[in-house]
XYZ file of N, CA, C and O in Angstrom:
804
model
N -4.938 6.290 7.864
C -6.174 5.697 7.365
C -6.819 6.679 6.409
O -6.892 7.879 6.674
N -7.268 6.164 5.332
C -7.768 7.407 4.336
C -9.160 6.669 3.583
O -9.270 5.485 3.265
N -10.025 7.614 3.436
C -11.717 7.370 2.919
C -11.772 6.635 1.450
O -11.237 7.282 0.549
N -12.204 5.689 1.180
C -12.775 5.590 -0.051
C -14.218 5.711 -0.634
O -14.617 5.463 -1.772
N -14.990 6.230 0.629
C -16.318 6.980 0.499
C -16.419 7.948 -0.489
O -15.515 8.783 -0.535
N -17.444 8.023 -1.394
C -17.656 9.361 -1.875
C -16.695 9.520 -3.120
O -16.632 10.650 -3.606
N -15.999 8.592 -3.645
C -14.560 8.691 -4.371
C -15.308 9.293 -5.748
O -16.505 9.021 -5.840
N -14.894 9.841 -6.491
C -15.473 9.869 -7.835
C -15.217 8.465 -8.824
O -14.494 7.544 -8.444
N -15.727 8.463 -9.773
C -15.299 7.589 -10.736
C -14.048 7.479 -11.456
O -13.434 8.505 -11.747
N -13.624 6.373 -11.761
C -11.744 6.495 -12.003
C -11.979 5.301 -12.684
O -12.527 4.217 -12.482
N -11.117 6.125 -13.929
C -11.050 4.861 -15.124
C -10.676 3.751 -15.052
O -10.295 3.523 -13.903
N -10.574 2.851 -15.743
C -10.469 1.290 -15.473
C -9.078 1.207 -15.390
O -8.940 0.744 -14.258
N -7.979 1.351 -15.840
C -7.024 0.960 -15.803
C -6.357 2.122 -14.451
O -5.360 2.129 -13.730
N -7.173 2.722 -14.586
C -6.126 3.165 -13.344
C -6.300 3.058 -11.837
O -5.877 3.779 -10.933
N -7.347 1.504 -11.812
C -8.111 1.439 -10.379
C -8.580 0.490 -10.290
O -9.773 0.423 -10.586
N -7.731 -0.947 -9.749
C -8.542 -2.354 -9.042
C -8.920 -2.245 -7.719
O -8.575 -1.650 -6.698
N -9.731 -3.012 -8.091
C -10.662 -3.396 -6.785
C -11.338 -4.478 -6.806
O -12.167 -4.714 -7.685
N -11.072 -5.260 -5.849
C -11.020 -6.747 -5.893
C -11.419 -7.399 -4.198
O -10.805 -6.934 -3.237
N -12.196 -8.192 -4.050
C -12.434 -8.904 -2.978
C -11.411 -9.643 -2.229
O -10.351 -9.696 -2.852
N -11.396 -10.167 -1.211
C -10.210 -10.668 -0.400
C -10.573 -12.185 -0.532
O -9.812 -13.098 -0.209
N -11.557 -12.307 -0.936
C -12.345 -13.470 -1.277
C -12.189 -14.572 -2.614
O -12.293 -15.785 -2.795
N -11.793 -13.038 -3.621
C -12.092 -13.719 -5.033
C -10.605 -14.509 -5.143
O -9.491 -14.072 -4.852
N -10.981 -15.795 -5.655
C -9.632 -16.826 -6.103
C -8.581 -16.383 -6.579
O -7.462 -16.743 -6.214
N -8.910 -15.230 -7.782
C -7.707 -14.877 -8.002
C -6.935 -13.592 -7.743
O -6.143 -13.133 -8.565
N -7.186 -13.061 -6.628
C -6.902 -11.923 -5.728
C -5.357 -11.892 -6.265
O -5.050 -10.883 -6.899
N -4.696 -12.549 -6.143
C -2.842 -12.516 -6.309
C -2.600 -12.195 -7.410
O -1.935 -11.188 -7.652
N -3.160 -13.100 -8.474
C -2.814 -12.771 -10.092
C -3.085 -11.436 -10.488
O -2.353 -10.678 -11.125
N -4.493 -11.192 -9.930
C -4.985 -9.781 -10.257
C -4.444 -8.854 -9.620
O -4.723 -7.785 -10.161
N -3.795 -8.724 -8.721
C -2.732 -7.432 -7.794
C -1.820 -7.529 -8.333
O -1.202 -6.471 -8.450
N -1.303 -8.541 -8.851
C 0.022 -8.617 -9.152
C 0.310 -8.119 -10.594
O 1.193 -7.409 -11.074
N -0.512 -8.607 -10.981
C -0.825 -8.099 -12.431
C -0.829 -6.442 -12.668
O -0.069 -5.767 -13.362
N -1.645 -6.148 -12.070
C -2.373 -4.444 -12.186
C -1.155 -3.721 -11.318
O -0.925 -2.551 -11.623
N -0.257 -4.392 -10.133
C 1.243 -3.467 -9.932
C 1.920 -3.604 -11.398
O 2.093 -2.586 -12.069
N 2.388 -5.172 -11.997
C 3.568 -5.167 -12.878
C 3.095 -3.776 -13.893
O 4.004 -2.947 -13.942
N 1.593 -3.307 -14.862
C 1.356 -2.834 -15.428
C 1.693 -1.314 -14.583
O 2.469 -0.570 -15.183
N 1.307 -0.957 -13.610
C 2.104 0.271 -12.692
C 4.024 0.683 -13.005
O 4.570 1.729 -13.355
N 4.521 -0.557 -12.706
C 6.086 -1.266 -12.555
C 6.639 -0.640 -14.207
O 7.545 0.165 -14.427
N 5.912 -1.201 -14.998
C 6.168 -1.116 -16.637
C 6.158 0.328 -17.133
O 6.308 0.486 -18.345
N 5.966 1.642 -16.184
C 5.950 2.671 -16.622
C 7.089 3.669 -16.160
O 7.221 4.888 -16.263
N 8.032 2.428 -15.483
C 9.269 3.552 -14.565
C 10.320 2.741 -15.120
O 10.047 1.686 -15.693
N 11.775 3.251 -14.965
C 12.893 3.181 -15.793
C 13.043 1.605 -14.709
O 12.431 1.371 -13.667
N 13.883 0.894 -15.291
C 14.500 -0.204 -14.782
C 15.190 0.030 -13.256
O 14.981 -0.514 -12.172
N 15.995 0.963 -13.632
C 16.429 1.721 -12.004
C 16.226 2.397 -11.272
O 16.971 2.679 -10.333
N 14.835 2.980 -11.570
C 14.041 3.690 -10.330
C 14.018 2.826 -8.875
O 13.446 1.745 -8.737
N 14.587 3.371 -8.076
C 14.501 3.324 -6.520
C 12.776 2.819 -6.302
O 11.898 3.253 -7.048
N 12.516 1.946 -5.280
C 11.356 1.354 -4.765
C 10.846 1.835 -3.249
O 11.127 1.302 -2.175
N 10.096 2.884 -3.466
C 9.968 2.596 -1.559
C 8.731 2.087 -1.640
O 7.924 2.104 -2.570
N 8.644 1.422 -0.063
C 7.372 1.356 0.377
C 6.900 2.132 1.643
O 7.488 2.132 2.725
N 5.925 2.693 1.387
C 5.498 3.635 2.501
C 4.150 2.897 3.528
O 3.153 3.140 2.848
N 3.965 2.604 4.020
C 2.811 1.794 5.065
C 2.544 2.212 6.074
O 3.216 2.233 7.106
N 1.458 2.615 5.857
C 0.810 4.229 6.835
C 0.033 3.491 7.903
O -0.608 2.490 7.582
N 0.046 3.814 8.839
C -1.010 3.353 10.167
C -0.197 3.164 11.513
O 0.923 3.648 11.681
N -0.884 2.400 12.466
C -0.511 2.535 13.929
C -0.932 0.994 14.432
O -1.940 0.333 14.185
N 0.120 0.727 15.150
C -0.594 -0.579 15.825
C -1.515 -0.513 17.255
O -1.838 -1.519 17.888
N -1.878 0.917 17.640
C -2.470 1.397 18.327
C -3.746 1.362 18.121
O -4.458 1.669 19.077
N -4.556 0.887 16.510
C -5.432 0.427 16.553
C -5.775 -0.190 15.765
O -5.288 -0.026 14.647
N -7.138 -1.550 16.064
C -6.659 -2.501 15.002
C -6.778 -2.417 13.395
O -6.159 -3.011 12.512
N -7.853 -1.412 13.345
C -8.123 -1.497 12.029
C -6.912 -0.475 11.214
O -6.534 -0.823 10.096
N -6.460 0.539 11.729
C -5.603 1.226 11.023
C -4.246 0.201 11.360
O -3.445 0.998 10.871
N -3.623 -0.605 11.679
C -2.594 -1.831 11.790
C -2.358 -2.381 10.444
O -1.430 -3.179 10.311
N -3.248 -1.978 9.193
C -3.164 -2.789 8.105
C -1.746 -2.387 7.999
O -0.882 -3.200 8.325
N -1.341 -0.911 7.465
C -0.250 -0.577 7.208
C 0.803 -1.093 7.901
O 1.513 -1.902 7.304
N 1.052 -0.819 8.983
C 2.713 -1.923 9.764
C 2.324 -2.992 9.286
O 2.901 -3.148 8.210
N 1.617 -3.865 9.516
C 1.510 -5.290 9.334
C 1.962 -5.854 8.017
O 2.419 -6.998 8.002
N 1.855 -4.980 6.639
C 2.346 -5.297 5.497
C 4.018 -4.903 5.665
O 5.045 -5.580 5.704
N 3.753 -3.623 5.733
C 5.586 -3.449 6.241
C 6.230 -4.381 6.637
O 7.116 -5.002 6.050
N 5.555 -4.609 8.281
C 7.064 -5.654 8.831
C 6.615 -7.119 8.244
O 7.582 -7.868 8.383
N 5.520 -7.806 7.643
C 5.446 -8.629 6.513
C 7.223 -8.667 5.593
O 8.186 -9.431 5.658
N 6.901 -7.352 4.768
C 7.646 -6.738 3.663
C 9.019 -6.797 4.193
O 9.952 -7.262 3.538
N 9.101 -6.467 5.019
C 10.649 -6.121 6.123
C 11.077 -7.897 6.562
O 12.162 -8.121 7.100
N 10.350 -8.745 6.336
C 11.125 -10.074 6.627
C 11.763 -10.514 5.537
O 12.844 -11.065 5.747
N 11.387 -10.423 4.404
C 12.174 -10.538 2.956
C 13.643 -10.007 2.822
O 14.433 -10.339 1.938
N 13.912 -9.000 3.991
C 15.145 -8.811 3.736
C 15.895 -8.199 2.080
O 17.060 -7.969 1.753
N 14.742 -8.113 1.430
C 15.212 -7.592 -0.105
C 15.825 -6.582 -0.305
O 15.771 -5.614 0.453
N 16.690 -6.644 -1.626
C 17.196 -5.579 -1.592
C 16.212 -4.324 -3.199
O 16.453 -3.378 -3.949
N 15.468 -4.984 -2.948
C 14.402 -4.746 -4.528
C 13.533 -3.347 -4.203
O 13.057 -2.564 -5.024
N 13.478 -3.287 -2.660
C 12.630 -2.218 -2.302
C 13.331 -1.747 -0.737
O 13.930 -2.535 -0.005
N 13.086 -0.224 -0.423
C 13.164 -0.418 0.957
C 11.591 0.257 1.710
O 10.756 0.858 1.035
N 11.489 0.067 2.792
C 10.307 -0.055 3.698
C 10.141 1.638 4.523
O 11.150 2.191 4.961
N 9.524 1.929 4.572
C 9.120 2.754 5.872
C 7.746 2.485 6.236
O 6.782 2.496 5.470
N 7.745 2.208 7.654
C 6.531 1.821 8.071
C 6.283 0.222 8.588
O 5.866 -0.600 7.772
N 6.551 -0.150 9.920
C 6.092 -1.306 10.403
C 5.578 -1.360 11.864
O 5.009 -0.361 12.302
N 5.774 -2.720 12.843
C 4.825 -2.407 13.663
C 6.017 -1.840 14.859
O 5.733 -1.307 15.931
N 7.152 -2.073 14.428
C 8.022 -1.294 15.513
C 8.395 -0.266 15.155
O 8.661 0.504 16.078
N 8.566 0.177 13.990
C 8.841 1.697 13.700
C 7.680 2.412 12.510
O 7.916 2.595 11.315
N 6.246 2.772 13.331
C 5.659 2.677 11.968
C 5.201 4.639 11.975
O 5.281 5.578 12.767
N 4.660 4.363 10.380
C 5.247 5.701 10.025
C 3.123 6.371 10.208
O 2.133 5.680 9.968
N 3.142 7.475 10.567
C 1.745 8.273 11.036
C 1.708 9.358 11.012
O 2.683 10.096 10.867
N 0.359 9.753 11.177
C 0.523 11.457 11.391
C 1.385 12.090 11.872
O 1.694 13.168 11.366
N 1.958 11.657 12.872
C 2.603 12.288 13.662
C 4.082 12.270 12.914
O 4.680 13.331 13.091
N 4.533 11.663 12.414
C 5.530 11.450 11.810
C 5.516 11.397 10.164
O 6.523 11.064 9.539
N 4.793 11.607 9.788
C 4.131 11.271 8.081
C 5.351 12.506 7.046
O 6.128 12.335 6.107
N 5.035 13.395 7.667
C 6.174 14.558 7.062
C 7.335 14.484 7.239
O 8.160 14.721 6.357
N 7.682 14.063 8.679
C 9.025 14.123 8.375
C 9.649 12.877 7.791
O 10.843 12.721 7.535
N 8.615 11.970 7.609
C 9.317 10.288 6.713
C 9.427 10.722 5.421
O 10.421 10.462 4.743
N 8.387 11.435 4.967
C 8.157 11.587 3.530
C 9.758 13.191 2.966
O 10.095 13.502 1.823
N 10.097 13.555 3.812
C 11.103 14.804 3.530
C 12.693 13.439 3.752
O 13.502 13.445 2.824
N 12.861 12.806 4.501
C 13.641 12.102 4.583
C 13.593 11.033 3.195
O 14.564 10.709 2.512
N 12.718 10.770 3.082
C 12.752 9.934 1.590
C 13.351 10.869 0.452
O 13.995 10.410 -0.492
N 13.154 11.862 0.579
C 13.100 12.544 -0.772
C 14.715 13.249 -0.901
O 15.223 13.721 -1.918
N 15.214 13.163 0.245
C 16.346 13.298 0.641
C 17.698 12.463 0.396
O 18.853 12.745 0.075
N 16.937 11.222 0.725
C 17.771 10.340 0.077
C 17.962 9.463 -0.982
O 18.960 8.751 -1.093
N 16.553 9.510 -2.167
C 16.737 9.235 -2.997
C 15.978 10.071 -3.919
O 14.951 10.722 -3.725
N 17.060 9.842 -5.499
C 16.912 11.042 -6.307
C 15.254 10.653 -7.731
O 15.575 10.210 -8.834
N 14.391 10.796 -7.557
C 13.194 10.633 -8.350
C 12.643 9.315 -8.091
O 12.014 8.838 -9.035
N 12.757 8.370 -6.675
C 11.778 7.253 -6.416
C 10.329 6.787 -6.920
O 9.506 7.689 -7.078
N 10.130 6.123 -7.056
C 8.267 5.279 -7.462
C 8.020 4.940 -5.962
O 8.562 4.039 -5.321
N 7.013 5.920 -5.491
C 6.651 5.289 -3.960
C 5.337 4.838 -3.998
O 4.474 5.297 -4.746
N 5.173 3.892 -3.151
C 3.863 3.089 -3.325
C 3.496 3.095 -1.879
O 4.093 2.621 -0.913
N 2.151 3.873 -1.982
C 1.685 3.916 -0.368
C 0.525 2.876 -0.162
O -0.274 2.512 -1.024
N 0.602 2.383 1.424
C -0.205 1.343 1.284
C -1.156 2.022 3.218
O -0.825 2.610 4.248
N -2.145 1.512 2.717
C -2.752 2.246 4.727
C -4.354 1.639 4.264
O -4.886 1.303 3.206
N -4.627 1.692 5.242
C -5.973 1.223 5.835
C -7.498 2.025 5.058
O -7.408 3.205 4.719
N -8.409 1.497 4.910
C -9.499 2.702 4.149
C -10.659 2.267 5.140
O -10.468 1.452 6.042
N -11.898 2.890 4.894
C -13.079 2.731 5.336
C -13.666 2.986 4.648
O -13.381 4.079 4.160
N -15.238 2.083 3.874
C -16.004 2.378 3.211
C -17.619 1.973 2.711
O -18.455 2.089 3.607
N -17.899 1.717 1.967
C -19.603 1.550 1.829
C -19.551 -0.307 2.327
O -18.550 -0.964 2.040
N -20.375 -0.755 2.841
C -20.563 -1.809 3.683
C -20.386 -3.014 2.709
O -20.035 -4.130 3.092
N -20.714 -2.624 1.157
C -20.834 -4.120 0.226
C -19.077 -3.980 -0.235
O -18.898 -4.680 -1.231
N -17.726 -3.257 0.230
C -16.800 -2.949 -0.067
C -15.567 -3.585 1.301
O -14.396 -3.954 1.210
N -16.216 -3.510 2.119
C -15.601 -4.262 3.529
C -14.982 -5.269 2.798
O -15.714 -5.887 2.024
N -13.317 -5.715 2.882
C -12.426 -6.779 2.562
C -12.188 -6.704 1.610
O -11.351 -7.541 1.275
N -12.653 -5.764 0.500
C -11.851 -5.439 -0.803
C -10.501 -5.007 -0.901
O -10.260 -4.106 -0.097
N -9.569 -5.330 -1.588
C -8.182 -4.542 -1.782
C -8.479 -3.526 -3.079
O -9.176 -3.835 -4.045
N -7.788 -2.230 -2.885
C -7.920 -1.293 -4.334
C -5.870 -1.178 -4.623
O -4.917 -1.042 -3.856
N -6.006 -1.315 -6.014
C -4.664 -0.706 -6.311
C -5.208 0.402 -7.101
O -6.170 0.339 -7.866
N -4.359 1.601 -6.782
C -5.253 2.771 -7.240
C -3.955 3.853 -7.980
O -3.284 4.579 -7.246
N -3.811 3.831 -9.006
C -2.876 5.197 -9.868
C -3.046 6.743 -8.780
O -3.974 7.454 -8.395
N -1.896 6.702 -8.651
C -1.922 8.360 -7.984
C -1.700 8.281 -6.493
O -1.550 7.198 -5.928
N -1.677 9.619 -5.764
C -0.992 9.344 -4.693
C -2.330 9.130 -3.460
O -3.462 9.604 -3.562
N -1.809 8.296 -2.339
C -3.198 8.548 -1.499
C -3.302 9.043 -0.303
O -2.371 8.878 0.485
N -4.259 9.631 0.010
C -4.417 10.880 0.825
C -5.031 10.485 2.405
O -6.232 10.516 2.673
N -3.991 10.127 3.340
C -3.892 9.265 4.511
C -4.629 10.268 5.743
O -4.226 11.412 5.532
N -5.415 10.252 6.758
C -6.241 10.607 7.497
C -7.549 11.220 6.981
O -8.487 11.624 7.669
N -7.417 11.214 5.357
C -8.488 11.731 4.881
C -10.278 11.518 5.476
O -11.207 12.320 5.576
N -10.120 9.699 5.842
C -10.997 9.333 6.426
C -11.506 9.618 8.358
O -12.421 9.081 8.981
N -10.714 10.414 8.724
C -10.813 10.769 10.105
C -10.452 12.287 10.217
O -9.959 12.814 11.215
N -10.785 12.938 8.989
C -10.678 14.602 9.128
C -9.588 15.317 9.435
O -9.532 16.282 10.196
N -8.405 14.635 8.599
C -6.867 15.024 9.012
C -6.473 15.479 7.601
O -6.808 15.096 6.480
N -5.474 16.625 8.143
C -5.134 17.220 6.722
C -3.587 16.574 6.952
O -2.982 16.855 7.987
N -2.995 15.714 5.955
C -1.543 15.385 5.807
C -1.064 14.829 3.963
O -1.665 14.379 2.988
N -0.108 15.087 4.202
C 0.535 15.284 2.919
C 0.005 14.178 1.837
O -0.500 13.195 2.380
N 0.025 14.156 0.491
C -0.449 12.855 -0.037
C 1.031 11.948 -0.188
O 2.142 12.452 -0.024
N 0.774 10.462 -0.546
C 1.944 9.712 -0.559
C 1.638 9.097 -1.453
O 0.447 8.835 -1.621
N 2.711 8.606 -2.429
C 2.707 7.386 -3.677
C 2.084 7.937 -4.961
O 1.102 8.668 -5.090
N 2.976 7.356 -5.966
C 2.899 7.642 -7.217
C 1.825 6.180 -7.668
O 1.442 5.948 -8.815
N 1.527 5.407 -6.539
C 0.156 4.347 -6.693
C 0.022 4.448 -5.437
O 0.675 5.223 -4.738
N -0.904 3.613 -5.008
C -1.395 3.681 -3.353
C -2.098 2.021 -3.784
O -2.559 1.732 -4.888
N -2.026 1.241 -2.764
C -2.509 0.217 -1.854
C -3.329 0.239 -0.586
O -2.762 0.464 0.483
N -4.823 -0.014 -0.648
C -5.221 0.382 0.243
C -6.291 -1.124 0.829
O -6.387 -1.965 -0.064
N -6.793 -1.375 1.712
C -7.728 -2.324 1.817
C -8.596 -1.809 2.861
O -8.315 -1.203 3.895
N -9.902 -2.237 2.292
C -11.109 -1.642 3.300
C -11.881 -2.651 4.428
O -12.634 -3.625 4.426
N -11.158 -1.723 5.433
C -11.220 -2.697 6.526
C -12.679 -2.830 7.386
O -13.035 -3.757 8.114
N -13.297 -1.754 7.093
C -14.743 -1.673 8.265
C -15.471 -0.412 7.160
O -14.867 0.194 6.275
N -16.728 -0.286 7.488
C -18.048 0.166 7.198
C -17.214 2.021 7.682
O -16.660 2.227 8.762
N -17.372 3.121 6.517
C -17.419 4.449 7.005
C -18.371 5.602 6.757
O -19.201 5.537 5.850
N -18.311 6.174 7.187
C -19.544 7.321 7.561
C -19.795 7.895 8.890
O -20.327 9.002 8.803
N -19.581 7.496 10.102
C -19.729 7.793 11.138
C -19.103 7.059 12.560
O -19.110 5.882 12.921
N -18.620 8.162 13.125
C -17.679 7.447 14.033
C -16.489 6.543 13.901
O -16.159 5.460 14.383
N -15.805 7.696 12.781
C -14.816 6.622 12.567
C -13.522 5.912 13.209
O -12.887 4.948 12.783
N -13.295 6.823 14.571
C -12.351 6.400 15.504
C -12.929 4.853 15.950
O -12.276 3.817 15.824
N -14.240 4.944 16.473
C -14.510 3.983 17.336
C -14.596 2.525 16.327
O -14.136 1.414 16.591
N -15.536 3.079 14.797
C -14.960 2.070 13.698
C -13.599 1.075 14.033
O -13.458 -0.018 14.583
N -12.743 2.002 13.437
C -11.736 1.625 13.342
C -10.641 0.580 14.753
O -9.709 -0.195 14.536
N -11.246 0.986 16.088
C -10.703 0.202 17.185
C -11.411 -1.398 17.146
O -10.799 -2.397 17.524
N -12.898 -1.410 16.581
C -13.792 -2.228 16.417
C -13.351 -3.148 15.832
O -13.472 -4.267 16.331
N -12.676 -2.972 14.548
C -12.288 -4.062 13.116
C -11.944 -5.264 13.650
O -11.588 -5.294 14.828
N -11.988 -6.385 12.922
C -12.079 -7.467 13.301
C -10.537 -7.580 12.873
O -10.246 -7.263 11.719
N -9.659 -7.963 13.645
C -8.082 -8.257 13.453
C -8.324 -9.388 12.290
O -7.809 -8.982 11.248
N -9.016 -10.833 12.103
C -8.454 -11.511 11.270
C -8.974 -11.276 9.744
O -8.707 -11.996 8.782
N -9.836 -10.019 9.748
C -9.727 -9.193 8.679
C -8.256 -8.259 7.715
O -7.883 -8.107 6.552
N -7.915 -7.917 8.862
C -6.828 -7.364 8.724
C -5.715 -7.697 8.505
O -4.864 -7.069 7.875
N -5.607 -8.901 9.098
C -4.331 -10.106 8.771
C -4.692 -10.510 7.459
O -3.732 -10.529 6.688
N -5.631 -10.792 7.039
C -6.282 -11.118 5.829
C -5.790 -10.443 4.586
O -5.268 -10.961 3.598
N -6.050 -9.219 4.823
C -5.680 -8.290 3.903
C -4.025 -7.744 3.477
O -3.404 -7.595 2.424
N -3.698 -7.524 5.166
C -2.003 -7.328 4.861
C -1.215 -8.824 4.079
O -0.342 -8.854 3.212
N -1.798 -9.765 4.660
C -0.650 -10.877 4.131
C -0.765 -10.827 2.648
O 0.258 -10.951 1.974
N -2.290 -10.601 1.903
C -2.369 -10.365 0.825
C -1.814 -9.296 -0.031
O -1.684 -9.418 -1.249
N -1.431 -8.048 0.774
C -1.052 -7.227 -0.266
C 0.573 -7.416 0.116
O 1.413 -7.111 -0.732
N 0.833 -7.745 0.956
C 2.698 -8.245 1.093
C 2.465 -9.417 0.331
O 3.318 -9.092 -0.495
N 2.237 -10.012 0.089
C 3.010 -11.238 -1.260
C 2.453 -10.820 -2.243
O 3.176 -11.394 -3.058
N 1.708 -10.250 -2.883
C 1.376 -9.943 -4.129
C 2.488 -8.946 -4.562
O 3.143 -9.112 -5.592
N 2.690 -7.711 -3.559
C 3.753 -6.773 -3.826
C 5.020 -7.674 -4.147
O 5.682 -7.732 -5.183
N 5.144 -8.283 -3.081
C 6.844 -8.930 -3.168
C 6.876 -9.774 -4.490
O 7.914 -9.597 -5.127
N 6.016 -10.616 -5.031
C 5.899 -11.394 -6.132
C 5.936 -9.881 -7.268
O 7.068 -9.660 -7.696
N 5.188 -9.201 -7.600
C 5.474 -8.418 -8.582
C 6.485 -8.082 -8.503
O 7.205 -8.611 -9.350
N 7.308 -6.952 -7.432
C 8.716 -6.647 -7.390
C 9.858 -7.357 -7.925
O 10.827 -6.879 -8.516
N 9.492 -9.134 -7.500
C 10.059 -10.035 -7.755
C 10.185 -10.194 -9.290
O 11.286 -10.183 -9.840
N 8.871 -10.361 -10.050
C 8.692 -10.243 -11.686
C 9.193 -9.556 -12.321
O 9.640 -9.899 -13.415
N 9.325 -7.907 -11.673
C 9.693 -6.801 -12.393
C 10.967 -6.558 -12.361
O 11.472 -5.725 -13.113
N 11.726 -7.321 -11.402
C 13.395 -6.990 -11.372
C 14.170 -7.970 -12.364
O 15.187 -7.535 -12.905
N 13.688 -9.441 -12.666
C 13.881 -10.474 -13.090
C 13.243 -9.851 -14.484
O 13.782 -10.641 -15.260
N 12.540 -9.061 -15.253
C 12.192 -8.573 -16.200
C 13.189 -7.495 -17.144
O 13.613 -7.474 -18.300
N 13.302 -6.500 -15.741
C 14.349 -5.571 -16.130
C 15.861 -5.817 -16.721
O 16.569 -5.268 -17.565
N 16.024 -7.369 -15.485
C 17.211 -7.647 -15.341
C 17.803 -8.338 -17.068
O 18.944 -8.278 -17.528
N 16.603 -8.932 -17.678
C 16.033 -10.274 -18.873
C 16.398 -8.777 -19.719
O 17.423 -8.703 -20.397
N 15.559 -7.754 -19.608
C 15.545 -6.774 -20.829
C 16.870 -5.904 -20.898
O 17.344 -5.484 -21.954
N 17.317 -5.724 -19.848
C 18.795 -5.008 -20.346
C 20.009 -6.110 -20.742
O 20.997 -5.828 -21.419
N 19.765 -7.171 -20.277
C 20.686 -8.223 -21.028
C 20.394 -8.570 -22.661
O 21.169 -9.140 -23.429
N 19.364 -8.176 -22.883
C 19.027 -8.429 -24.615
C 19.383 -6.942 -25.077
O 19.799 -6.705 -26.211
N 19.219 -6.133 -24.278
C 19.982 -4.911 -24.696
C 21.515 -4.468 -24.855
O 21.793 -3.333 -25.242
């Protein structure tokens, strides 16, 4: 789970943020990954990294997109992180040394749970750069993703353990189903793109 409290300001293109609400939530994620997608070679390797625990509900965003992501069966991306094998502090380093291990210069896209100012509750952010997971509960662990996916699940500033057990689950379902089909639809665009542009090549 990592803070979006306090964030500094971050230029426009390198930072949506969007309601879970607004109509066109899909077009606009999907959109603002393909423009992410459009800056790596055709054959860059895909992971997905999906940070959290089903141990509590509000940090659950992360597995829940995973094993979402993990029913597709694709071969467009692979997964770390769901609700039966999901990836955490406790394990965050050694997933991230095993990735790097087995593939040679990947685009990883981290996705985990946030907490933040109260008019921000149910927003999704797609955010340039990597993101920095327990940040919001005073944990020092490695950063992840060359973009990050994050959705803000509950109000932060104080008490954020007990926050976070609090969250309303069909918030959270809310949010993961949204950022698993928006991902899978872009992935989907961008391989069928690649695939279109090296054939005219």
């Amino acid at each position: 789970m990592n803070s979006s409290s306090n964030a500094s300001p971050i230029p426009e293109m390198s930072c949506l943020k969007i309601s879970h609400t607004d109509p066109n939530i899909y077009s606009a994620i999907t959109h603002r990954l393909l423009f992410h997608f459009s800056c790596t070679r055709p054959d860059t390797q895909i992971i997905v990294v999906c940070i959290g625990t089903d141990r509590s509900t509000g940090d659950s965003l992360g597995p829940l997109v995973g094993t979402s992501l993990a029913r597709f069966h694709s071969p467009l991306f692979h997964i770390y992180g769901t609700l039966e094998e999901p990836v955490h502090a406790i394990n965050l380093e050694e997933t991230l040394s095993l990735i790097n291990e087995r593939y040679s210069n990947p685009f990883i896209i981290g996705i985990d749970a946030c907490l933040g100012h109260s008019t921000s509750v149910g927003c999704i952010q797609v955010v340039e750069g990597p993101l920095k997971p327990g940040a919001g509960v005073n944990k020092q662990l490695p950063p992840v993703g060359d973009i990050h996916l994050t959705g803000i699940v509950n109000v932060g500033g104080f008490m954020e353990y007990f926050v976070l057990q609090n969250t309303r689950l069909s918030l959270v379902m809310r949010l993961s189903d949204i950022i698993a089909s928006s991902l899978y639809s872009a992935l989907k665009q961008w391989h069928l793109h690649s695939k279109s542009a090296a054939t005219r090549e």
